[in-house]
mmCIF file of C-alpha atoms in Angstrom:
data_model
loop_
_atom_site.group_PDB
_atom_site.id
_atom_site.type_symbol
_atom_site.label_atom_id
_atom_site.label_comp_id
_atom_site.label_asym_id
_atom_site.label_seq_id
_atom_site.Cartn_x
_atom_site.Cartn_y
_atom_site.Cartn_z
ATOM 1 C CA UNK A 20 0.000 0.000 0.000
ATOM 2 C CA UNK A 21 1.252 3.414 -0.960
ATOM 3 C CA UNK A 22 2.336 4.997 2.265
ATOM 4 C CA UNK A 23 1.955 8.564 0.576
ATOM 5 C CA UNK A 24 -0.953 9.116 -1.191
ATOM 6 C CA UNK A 25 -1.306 12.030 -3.554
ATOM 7 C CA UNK A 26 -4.722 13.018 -5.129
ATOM 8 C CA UNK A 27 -5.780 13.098 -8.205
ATOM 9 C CA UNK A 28 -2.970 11.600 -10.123
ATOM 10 C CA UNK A 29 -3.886 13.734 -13.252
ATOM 11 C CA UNK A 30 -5.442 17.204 -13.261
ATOM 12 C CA UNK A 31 -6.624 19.337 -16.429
ATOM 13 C CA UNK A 32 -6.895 22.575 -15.878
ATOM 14 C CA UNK A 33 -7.862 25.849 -17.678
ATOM 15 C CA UNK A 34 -5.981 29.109 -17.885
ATOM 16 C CA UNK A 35 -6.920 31.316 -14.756
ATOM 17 C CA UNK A 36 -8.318 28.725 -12.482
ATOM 18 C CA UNK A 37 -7.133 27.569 -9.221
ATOM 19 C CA UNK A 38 -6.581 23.928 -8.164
ATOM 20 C CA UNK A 39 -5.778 22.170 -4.642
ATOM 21 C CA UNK A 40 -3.363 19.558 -4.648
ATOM 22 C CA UNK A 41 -3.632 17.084 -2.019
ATOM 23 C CA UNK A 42 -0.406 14.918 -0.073
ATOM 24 C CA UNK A 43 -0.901 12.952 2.741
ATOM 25 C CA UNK A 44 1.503 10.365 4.331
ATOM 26 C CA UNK A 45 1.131 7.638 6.298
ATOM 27 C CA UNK A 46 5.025 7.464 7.570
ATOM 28 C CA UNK A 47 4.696 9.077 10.850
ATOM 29 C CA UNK A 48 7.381 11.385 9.247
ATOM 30 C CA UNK A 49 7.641 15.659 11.027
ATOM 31 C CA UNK A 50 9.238 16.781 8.190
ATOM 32 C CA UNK A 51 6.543 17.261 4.386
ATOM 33 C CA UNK A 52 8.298 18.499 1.166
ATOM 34 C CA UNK A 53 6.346 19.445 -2.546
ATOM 35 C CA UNK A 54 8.707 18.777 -5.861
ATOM 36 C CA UNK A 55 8.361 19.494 -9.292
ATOM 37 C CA UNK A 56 9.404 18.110 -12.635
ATOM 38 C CA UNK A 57 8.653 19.076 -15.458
ATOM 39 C CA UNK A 58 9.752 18.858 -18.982
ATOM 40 C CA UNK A 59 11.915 21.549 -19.018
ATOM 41 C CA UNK A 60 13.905 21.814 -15.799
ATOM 42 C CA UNK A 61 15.134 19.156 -13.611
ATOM 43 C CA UNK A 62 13.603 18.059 -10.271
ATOM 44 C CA UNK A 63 12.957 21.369 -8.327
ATOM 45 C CA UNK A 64 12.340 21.768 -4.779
ATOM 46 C CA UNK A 65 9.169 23.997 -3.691
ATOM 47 C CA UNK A 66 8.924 23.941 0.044
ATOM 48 C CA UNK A 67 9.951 22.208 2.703
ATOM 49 C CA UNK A 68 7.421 21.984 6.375
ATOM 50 C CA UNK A 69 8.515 20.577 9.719
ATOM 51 C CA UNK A 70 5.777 20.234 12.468
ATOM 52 C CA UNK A 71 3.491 22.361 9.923
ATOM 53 C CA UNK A 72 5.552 25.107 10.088
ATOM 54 C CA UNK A 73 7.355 26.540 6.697
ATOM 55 C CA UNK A 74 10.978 25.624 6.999
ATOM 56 C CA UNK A 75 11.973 26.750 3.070
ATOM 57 C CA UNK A 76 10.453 28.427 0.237
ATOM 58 C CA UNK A 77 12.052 28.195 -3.201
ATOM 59 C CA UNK A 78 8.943 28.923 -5.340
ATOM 60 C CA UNK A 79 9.317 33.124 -6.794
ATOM 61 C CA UNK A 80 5.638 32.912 -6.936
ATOM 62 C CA UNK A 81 2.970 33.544 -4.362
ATOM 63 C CA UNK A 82 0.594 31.843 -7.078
ATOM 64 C CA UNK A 83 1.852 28.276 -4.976
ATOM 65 C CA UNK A 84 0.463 27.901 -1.192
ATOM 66 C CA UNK A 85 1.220 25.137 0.275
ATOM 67 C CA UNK A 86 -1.594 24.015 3.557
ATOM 68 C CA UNK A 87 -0.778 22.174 6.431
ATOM 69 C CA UNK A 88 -4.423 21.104 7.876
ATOM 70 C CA UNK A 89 -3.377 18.197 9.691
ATOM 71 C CA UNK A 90 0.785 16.787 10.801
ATOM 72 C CA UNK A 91 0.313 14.230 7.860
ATOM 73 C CA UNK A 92 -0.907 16.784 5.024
ATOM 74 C CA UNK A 93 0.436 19.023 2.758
ATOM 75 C CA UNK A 94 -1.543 20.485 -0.308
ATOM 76 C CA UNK A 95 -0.398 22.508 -2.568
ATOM 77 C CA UNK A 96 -2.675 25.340 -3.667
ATOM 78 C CA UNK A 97 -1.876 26.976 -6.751
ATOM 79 C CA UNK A 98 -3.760 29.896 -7.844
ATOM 80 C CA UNK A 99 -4.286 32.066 -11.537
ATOM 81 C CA UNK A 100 -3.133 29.154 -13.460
ATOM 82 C CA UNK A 101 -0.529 29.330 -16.200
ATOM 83 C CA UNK A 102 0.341 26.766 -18.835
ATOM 84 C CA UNK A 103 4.162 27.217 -17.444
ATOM 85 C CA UNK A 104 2.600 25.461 -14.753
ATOM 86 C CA UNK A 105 2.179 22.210 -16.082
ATOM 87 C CA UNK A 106 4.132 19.736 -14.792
ATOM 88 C CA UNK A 107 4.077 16.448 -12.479
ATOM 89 C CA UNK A 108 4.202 17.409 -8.908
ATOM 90 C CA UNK A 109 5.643 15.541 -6.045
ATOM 91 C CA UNK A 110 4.887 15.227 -2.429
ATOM 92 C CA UNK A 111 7.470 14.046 -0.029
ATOM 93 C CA UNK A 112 8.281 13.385 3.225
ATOM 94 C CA UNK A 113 11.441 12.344 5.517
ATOM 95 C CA UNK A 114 11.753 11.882 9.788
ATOM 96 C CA UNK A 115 13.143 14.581 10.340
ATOM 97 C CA UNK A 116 14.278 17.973 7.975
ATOM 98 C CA UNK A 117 17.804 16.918 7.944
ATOM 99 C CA UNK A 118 20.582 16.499 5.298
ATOM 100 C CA UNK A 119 20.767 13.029 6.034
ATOM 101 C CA UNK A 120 17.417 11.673 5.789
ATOM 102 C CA UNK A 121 15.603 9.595 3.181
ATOM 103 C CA UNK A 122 12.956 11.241 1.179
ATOM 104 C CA UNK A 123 9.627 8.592 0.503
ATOM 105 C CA UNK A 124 8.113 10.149 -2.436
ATOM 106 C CA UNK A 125 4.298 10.412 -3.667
ATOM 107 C CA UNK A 126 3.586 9.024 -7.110
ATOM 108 C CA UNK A 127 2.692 12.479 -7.899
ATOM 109 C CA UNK A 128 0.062 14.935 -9.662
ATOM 110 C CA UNK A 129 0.704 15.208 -13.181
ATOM 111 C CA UNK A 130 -1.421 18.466 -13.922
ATOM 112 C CA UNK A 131 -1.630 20.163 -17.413
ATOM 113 C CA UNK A 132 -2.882 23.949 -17.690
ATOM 114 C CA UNK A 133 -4.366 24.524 -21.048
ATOM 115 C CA UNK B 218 27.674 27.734 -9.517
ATOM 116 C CA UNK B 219 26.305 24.984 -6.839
ATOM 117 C CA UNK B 220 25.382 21.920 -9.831
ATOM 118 C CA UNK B 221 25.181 18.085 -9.935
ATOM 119 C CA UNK B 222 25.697 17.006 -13.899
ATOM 120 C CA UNK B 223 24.351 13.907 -15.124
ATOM 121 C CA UNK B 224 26.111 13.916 -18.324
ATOM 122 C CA UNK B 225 24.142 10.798 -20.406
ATOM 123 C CA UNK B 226 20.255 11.306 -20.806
ATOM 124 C CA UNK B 227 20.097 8.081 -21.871
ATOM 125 C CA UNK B 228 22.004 4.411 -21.220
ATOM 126 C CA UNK B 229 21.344 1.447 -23.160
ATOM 127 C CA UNK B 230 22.988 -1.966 -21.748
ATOM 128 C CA UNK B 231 21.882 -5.144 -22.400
ATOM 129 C CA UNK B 232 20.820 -7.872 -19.620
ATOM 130 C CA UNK B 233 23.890 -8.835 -17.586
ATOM 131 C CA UNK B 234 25.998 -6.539 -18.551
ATOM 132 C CA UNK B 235 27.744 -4.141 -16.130
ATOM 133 C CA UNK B 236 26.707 -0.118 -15.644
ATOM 134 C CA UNK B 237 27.877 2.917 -14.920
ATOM 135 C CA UNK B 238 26.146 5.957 -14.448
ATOM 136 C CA UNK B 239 27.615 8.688 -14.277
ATOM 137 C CA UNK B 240 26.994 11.880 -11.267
ATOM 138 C CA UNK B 241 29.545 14.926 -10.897
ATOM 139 C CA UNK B 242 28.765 17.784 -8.614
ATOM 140 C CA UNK B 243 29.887 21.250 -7.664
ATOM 141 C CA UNK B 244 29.130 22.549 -4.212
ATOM 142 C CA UNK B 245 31.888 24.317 -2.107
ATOM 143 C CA UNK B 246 31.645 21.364 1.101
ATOM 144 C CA UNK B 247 31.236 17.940 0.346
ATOM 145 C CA UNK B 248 27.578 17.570 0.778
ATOM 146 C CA UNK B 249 24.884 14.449 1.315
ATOM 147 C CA UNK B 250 25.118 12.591 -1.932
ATOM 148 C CA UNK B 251 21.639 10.471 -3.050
ATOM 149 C CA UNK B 252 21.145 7.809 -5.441
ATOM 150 C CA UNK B 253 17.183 7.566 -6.120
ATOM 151 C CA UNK B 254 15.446 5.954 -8.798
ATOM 152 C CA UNK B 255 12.377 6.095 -10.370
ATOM 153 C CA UNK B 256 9.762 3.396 -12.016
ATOM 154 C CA UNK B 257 7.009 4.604 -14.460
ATOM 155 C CA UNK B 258 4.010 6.101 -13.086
ATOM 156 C CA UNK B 259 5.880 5.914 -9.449
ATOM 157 C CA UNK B 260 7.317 8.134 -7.287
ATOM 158 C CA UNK B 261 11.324 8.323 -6.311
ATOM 159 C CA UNK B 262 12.742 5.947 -4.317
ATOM 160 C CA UNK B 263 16.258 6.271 -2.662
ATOM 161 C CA UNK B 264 18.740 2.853 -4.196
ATOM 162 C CA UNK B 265 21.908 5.113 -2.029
ATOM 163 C CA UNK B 266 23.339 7.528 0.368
ATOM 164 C CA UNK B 267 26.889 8.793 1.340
ATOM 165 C CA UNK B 268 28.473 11.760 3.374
ATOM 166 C CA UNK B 269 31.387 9.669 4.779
ATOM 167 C CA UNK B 270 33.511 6.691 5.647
ATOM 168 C CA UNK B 271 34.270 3.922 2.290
ATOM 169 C CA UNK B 272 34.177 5.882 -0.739
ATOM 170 C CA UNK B 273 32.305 2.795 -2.166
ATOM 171 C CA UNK B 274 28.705 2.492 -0.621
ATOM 172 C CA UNK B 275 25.981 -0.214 -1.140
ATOM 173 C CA UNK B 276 22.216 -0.240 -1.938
ATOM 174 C CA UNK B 277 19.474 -1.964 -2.274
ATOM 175 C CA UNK B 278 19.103 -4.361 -6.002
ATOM 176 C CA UNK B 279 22.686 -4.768 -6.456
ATOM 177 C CA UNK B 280 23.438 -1.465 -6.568
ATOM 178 C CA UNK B 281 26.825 0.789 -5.614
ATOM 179 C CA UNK B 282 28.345 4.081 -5.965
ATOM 180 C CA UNK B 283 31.576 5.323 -5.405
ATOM 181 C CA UNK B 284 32.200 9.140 -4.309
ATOM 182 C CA UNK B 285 35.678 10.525 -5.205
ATOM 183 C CA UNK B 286 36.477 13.809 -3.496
ATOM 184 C CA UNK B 287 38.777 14.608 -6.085
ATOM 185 C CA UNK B 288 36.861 14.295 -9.041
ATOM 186 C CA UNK B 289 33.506 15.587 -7.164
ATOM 187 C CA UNK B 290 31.756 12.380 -8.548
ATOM 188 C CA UNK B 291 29.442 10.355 -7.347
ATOM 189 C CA UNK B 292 28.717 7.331 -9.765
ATOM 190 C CA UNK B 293 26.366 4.786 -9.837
ATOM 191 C CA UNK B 294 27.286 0.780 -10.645
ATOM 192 C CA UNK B 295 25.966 -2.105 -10.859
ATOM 193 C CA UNK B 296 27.949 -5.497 -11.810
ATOM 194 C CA UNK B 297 24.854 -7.117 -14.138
ATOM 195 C CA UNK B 298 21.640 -5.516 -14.927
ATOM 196 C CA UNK B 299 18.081 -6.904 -15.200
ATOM 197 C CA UNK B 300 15.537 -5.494 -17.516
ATOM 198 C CA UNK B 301 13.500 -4.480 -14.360
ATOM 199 C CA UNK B 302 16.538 -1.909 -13.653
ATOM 200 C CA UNK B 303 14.825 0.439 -16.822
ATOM 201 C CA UNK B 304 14.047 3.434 -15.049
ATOM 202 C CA UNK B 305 15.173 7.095 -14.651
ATOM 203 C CA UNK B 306 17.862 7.180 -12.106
ATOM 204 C CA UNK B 307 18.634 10.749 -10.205
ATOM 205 C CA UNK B 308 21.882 11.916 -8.568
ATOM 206 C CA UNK B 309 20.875 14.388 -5.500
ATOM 207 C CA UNK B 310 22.623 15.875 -3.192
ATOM 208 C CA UNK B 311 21.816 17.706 0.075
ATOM 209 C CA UNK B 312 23.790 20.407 1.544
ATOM 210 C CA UNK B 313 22.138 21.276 5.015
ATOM 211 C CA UNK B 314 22.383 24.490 6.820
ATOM 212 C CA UNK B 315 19.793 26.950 6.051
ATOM 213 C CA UNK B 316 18.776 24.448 3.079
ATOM 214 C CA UNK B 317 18.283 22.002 5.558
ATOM 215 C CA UNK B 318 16.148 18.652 3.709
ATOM 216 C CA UNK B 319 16.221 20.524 -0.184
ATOM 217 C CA UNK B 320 17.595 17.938 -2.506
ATOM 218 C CA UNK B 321 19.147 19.232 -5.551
ATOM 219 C CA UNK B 322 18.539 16.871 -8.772
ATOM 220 C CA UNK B 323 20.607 16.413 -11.422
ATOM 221 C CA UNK B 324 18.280 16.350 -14.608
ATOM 222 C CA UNK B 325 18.209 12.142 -14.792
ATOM 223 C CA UNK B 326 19.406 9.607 -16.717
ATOM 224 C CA UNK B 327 17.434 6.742 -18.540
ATOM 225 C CA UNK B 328 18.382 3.302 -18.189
ATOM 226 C CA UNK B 329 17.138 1.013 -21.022
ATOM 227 C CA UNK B 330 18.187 -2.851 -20.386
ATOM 228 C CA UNK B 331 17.525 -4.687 -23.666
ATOM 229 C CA UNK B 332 16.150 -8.257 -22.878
#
């Protein structure tokens, strides 16, 4: 069973809109991390939360909000849409926030903005 | 500029043979260096760690990677593939401080194994 469950695993969205990725994991793990790949660019890390608290924001844009509802959940809110946008989007999570640890990784959101 | 190269896109070894992929990176300390790997349609999955002791480190399937400080690599081996070793494999590394738990990718390279 998938110990980190991402929903949906594809997403079509329009131009403009807003959609709510969800992540939640099932690792007892503090530390909750969003990824994204897409075709152009390499793996790139997003944010990083410990205890539900922002640890580490690489995103320029305030269009990406990550929400910590819950220890076990991080969604990713991501508002006004662009087709730049598209991409598959991980969710991860580790013990701890520390250089050392393993990230588990989602399966991901693979979300296209036409 | 703080990098990790993957140099080949794409590798294409046949069943049994031996591999080598191949991960240099540039970061001013030697950081947390990651082997993951990942399956279609899945998520990444760690094969690999180092920061220090043997340069030569084992992981899960077979696999190991040696880190040389000198040459700021980190490469990835394996003595004889399977065709279920066809993935994307990423080098990462991690350098801590204020960037405490970001991984930085390299871009991925694509294992083929022909049967």
């Amino acid at each position: 069973d998938p110990k980190i469950i991402q929903k949906p695993k594809y997403l079509v969205a329009v131009t403009g809109s807003e959609k709510i990725l969800i992540c939640e994991q099932y690792l007892g793990h503090n530390a909750m991390y969003w990824y994204r790949q897409s075709a152009k660019k390499p793996l790139e890390f997003m944010f990083s939360y410990s205890y539900q608290k922002l640890m580490d924001n690489q995103t320029a844009s305030s269009r990406f909000q990550p929400q910590s509802s819950k220890k076990n959940h991080l969604d990713l809110q991501i508002t006004a849409l662009k087709p730049d946008d598209s991409a598959t989007y991980f969710c991860a999570s580790s013990q701890d926030r520390g250089s050392q640890n393993t990230l588990y990784f989602g399966a991901g959101t693979r979300l296209s903005v036409l | 500029a703080q990098s990790v190269t993957q140099p080949d896109a794409r590798v294409t070894v046949s069943e049994g043979a031996s591999l080598q992929l191949r991960c240099k990176y540039s970061y001013s300390a030697t950081p947390y260096l990651f082997w993951y790997v990942q399956y279609p349609r899945q998520g990444l999955q760690m094969l690999l760690k180092y920061y220090s002791g043997d340069p030569v480190v084992q992981g899960v399937n077979g696999f190991e990677a040696e880190f040389s400080k000198s040459d700021s690599s980190f490469h990835l081996r394996k003595a004889s593939v399977h065709w279920s070793d066809s993935a994307v494999y990423f080098c990462a590394v991690s350098v801590g401080g204020s960037a405490l738990g970001r991984l930085h990718f390299g871009a991925g390279t694509q294992l083929i194994v022909i049967p």
